CSV table of C-alpha atoms in Angstrom, one decimal:
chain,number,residue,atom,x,y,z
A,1,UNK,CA,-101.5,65.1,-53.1
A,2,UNK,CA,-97.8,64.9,-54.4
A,3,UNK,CA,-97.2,64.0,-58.5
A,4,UNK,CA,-94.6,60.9,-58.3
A,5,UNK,CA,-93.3,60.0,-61.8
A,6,UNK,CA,-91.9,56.4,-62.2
A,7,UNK,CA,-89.6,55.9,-65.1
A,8,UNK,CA,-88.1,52.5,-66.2
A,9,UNK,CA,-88.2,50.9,-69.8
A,10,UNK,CA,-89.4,47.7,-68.1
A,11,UNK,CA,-92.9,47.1,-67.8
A,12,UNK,CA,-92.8,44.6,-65.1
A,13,UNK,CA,-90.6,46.8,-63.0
A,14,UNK,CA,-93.0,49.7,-63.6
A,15,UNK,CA,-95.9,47.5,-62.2
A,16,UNK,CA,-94.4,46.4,-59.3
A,17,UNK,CA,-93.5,49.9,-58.4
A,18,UNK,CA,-97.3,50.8,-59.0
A,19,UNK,CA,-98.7,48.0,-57.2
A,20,UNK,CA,-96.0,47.0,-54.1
A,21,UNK,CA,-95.7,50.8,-52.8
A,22,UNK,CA,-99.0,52.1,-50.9
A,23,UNK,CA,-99.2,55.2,-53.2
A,24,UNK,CA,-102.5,56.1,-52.1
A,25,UNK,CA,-101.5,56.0,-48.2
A,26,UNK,CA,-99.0,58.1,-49.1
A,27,UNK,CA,-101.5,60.7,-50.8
A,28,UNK,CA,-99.4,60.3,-54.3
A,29,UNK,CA,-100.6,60.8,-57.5
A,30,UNK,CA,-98.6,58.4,-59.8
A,31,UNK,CA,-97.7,58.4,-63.6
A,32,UNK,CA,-95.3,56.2,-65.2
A,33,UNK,CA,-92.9,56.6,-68.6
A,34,UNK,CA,-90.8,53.8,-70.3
A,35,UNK,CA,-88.5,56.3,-71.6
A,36,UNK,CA,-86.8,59.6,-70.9
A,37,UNK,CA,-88.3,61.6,-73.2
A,38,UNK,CA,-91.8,60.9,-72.1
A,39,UNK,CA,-90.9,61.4,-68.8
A,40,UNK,CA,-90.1,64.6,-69.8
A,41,UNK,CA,-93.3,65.7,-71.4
A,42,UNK,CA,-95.1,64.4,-68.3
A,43,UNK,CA,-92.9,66.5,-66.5
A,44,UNK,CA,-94.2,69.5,-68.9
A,45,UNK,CA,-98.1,68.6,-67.6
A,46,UNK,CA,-97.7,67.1,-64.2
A,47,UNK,CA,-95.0,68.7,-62.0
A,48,UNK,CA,-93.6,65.6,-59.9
A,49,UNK,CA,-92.5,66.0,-56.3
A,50,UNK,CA,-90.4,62.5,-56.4
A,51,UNK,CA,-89.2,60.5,-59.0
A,52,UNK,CA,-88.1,56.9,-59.1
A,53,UNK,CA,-85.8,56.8,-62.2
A,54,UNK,CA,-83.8,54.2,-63.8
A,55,UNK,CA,-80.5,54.8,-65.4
A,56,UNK,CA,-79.9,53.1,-68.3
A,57,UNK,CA,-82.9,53.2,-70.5
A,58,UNK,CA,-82.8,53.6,-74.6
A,59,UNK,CA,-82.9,57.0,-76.2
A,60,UNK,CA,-82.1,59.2,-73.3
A,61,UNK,CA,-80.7,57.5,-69.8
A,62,UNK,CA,-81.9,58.5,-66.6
A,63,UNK,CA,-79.0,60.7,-65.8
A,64,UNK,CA,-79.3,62.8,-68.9
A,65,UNK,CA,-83.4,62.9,-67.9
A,66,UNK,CA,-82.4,64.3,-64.2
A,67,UNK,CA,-79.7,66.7,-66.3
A,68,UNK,CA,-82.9,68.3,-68.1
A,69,UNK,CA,-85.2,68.3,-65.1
A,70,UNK,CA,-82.2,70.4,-63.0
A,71,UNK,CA,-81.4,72.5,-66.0
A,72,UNK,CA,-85.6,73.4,-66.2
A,73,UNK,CA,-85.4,74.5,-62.2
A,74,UNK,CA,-86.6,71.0,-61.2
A,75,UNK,CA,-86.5,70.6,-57.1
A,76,UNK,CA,-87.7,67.2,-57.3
A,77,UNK,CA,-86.7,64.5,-54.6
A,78,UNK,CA,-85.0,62.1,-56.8
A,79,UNK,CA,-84.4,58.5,-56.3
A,80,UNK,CA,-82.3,57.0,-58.9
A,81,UNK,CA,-83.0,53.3,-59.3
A,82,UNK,CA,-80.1,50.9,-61.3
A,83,UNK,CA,-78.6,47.5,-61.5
A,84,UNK,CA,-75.0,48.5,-62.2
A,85,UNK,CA,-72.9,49.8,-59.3
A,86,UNK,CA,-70.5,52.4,-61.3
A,87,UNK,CA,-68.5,54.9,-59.7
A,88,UNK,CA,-69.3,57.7,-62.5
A,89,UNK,CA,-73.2,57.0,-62.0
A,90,UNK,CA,-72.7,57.7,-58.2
A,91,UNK,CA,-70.5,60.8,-59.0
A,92,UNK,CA,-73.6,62.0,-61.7
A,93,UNK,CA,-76.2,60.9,-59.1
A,94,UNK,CA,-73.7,63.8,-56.3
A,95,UNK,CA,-74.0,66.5,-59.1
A,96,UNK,CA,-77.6,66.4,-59.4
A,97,UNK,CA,-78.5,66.3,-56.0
A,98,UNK,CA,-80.1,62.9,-55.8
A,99,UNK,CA,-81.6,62.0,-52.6
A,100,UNK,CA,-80.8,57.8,-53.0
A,101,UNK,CA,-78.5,55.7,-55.0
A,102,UNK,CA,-80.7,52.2,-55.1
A,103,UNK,CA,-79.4,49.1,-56.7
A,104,UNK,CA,-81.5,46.6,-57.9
A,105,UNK,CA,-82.7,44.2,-56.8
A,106,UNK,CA,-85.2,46.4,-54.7
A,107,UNK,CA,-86.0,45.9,-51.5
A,108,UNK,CA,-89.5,47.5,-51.5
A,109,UNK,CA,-89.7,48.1,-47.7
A,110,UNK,CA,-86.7,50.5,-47.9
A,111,UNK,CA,-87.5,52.2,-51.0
A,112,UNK,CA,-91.0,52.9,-49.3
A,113,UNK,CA,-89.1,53.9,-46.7
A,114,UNK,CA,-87.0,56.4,-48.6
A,115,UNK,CA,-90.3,57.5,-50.3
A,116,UNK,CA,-91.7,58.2,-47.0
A,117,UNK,CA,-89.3,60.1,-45.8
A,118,UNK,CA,-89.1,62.1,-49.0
A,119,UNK,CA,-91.9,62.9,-48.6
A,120,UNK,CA,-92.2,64.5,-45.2
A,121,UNK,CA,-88.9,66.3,-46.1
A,122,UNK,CA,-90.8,67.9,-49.0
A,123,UNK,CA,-94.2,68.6,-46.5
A,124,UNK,CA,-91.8,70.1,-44.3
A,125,UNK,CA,-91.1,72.1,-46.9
A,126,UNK,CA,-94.5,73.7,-48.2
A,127,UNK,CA,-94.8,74.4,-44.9
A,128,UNK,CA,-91.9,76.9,-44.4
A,129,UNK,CA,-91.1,78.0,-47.9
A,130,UNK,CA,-93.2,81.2,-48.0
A,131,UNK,CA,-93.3,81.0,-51.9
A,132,UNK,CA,-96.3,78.0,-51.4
A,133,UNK,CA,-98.3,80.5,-49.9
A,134,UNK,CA,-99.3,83.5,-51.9
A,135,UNK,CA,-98.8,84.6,-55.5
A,136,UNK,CA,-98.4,88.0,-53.4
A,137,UNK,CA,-95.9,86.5,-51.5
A,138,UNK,CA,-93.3,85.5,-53.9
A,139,UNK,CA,-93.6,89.0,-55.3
A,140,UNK,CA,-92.8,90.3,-51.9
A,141,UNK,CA,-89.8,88.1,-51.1
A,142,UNK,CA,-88.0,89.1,-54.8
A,143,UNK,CA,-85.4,91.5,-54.4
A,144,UNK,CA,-85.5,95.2,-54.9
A,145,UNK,CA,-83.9,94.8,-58.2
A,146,UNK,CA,-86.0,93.2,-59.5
A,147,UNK,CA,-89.5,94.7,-57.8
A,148,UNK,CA,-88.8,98.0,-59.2
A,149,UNK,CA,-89.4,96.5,-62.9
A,150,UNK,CA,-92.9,95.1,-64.2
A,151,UNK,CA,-93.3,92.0,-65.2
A,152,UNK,CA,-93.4,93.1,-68.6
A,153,UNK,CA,-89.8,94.4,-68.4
A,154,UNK,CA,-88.4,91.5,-66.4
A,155,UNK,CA,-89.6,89.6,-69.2
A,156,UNK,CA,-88.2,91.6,-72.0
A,157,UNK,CA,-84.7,91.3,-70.4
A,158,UNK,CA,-85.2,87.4,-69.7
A,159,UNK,CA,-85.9,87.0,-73.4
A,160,UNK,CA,-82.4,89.3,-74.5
A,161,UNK,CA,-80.4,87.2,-72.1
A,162,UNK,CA,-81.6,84.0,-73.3
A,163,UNK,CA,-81.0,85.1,-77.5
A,164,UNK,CA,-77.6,86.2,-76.4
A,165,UNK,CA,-76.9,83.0,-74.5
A,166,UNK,CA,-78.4,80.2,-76.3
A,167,UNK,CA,-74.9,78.4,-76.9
A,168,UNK,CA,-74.5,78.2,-72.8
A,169,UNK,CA,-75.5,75.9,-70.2
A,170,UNK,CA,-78.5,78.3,-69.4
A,171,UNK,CA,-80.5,77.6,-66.0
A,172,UNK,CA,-83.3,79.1,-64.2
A,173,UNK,CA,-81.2,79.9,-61.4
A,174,UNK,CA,-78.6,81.9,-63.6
A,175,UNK,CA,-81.3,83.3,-65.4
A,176,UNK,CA,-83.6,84.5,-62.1
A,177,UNK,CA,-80.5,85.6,-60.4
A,178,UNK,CA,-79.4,87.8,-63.5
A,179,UNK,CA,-82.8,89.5,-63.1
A,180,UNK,CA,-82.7,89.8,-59.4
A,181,UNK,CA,-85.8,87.7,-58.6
A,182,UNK,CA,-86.4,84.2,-56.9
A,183,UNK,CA,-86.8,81.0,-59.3
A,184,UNK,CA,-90.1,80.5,-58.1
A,185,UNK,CA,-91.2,84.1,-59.1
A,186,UNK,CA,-89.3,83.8,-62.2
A,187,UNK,CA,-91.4,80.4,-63.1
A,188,UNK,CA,-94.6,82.2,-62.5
A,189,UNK,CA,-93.8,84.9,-64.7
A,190,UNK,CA,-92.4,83.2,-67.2
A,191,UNK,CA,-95.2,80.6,-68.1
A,192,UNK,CA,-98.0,83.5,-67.3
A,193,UNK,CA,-96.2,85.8,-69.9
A,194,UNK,CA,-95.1,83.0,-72.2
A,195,UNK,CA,-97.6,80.6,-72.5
A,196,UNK,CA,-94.6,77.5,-72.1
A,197,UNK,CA,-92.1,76.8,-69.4
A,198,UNK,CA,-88.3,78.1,-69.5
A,199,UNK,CA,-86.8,75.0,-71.0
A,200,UNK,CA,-89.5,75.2,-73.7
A,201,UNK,CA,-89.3,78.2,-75.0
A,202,UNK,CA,-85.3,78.1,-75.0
A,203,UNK,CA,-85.7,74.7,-76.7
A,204,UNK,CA,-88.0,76.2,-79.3
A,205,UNK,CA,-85.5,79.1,-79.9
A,206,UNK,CA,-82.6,76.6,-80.3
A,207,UNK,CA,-84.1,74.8,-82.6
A,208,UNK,CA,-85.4,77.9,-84.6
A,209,UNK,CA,-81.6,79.2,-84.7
A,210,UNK,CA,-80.4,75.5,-86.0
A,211,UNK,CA,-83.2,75.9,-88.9
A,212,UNK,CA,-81.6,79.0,-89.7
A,213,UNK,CA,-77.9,78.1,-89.6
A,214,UNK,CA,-78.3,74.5,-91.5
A,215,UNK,CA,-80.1,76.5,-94.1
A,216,UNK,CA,-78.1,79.7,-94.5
A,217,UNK,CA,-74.4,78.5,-93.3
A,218,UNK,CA,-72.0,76.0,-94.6
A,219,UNK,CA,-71.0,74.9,-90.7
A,220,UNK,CA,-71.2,71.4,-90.0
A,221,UNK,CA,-73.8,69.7,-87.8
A,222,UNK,CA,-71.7,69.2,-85.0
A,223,UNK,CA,-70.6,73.0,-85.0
A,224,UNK,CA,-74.3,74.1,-85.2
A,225,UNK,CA,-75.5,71.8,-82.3
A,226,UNK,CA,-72.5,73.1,-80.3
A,227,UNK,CA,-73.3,76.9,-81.0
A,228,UNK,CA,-76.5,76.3,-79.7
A,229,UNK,CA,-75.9,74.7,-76.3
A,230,UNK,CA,-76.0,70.8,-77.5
A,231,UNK,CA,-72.0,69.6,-77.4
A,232,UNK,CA,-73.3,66.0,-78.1
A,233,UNK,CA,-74.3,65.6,-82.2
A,234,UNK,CA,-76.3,62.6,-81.6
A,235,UNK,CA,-78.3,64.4,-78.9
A,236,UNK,CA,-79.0,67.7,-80.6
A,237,UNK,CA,-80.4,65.2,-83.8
A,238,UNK,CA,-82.2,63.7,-81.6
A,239,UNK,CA,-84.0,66.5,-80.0
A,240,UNK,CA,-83.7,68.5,-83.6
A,241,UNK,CA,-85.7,65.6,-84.8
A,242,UNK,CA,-88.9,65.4,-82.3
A,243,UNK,CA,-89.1,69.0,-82.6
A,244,UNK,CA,-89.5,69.1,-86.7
A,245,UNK,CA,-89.7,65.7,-87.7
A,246,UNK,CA,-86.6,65.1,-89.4
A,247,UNK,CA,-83.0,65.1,-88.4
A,248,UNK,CA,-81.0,68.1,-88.8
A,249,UNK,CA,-79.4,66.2,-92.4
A,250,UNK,CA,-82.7,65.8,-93.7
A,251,UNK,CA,-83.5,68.8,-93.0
A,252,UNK,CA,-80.6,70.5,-95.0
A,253,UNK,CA,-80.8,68.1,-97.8
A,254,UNK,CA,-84.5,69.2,-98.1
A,255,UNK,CA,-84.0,73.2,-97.8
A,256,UNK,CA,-81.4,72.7,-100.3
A,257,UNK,CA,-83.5,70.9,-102.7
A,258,UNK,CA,-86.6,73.8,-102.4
A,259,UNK,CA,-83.6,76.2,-103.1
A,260,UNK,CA,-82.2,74.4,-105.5
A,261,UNK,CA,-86.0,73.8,-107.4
């Protein structure tokens, strides 16, 4: 079975997409979201293969959504799904490696098409990629580099590199190729040693770094988002905010007031 992940703000699109495509033909396993964000913690429990994606949606659009998945070491075959044909969507849509650029109305034959097709591209795939096989396999395909080190140090140096680059635009691939080992192998050793993916531990330690800073420095909350990898204010509040409940003002006035009590 391959995880497909179906993300539109619109209900009624969402349940024609369910309902018209023969999913279970197909051997899919299908979730929906209505919004960016919870595609992405679906993402965090249910690997998807293909996802259907709209592009402007509330919150987070569906290019910043793909922006996260690729920056977490997502391969998925990507099908990006809008009602607006604009030039800078297509050149996004180029940069993250999206497999089809579909305007709406859909034509549900094609898209099914496209989904077909995506599909035996990615079983095509499994079938030659020898990291699908064996644990022992990815092991064996890393590079000497990084074979002559345990896991445990491997780890240890994963965790320097990401403290001393948390203000970057830090990926899996930078990050496995720094350590001399595939991204599959990198994924499998980070999670095991871990207990959460890449892109939630270097979440967590931005946003432990942004406590710090909005309670011990005078820097505004623009600087501090930026220092920690988030250029965009109203994105870094956003994110600041799911992670501790309150935005990174609140936050400040409140530390301040504890200090000030």
């Amino acid at each position: 079975m391959l995880n497909v992940l179906l993300v539109d703000d619109e209900a009624p699109i969402l349940n024609n997409l369910k309902s018209v495509i023969p999913w279970n033909d197909m051997q899919m396993q299908v979730y929906t979201a209505r919004s960016g964000q919870e595609a992405l913690d679906i993402c965090s429990l249910h690997t998807p293969d293909i996802v259907l994606c709209d592009i402007r949606m509330p919150v987070m659009d569906g290019l910043t959504l793909i922006g996260e998945l690729r920056k977490g070491g997502s391969a998925a075959e990507i099908i990006l799904l809008t009602g607006y044909q604009e030039f800078e969507y297509a050149r996004q849509a180029i940069k993250y490696n999206v497999r089809e650029y579909i305007c709406k109305p859909i034509h549900y034959k094609e898209l099914e098409n496209t989904i077909r097709s995506a599909r035996e591209d990615i079983l095509r795939k499994r079938r030659s990629d020898p990291f699908q096989v064996t644990v022992a396999r990815i092991e064996e395909d890393s590079s000497d580099s990084g074979a002559r080190k345990t896991p445990q140090q491997l780890m240890s140096e994963a965790i320097l590199y990401i403290g001393e680059r948390l203000g970057s635009d830090l990926g899996i691939e930078e990050l496995a190729g720094h350590l001399g080992i595939s991204c599959s192998y990198f994924c499998l050793l980070f999670k095991n040693h871990l207990g959460v993916t890449f892109v939630e531990y270097l979440t967590g330690k931005r946003i432990e770094t942004a406590k710090y800073l909005l309670t011990h420095s005078d820097k505004s909350i623009t600087q501090i988002g930026s220092s920690i990898g988030y250029q965009e204010r109203r994105y870094f509040t956003k994110v600041f905010q799911r992670h501790t409940g309150l935005t990174p003002s609140e936050f400040r006035d409140q530390t301040k007031g504890r200090t000030a009590g």
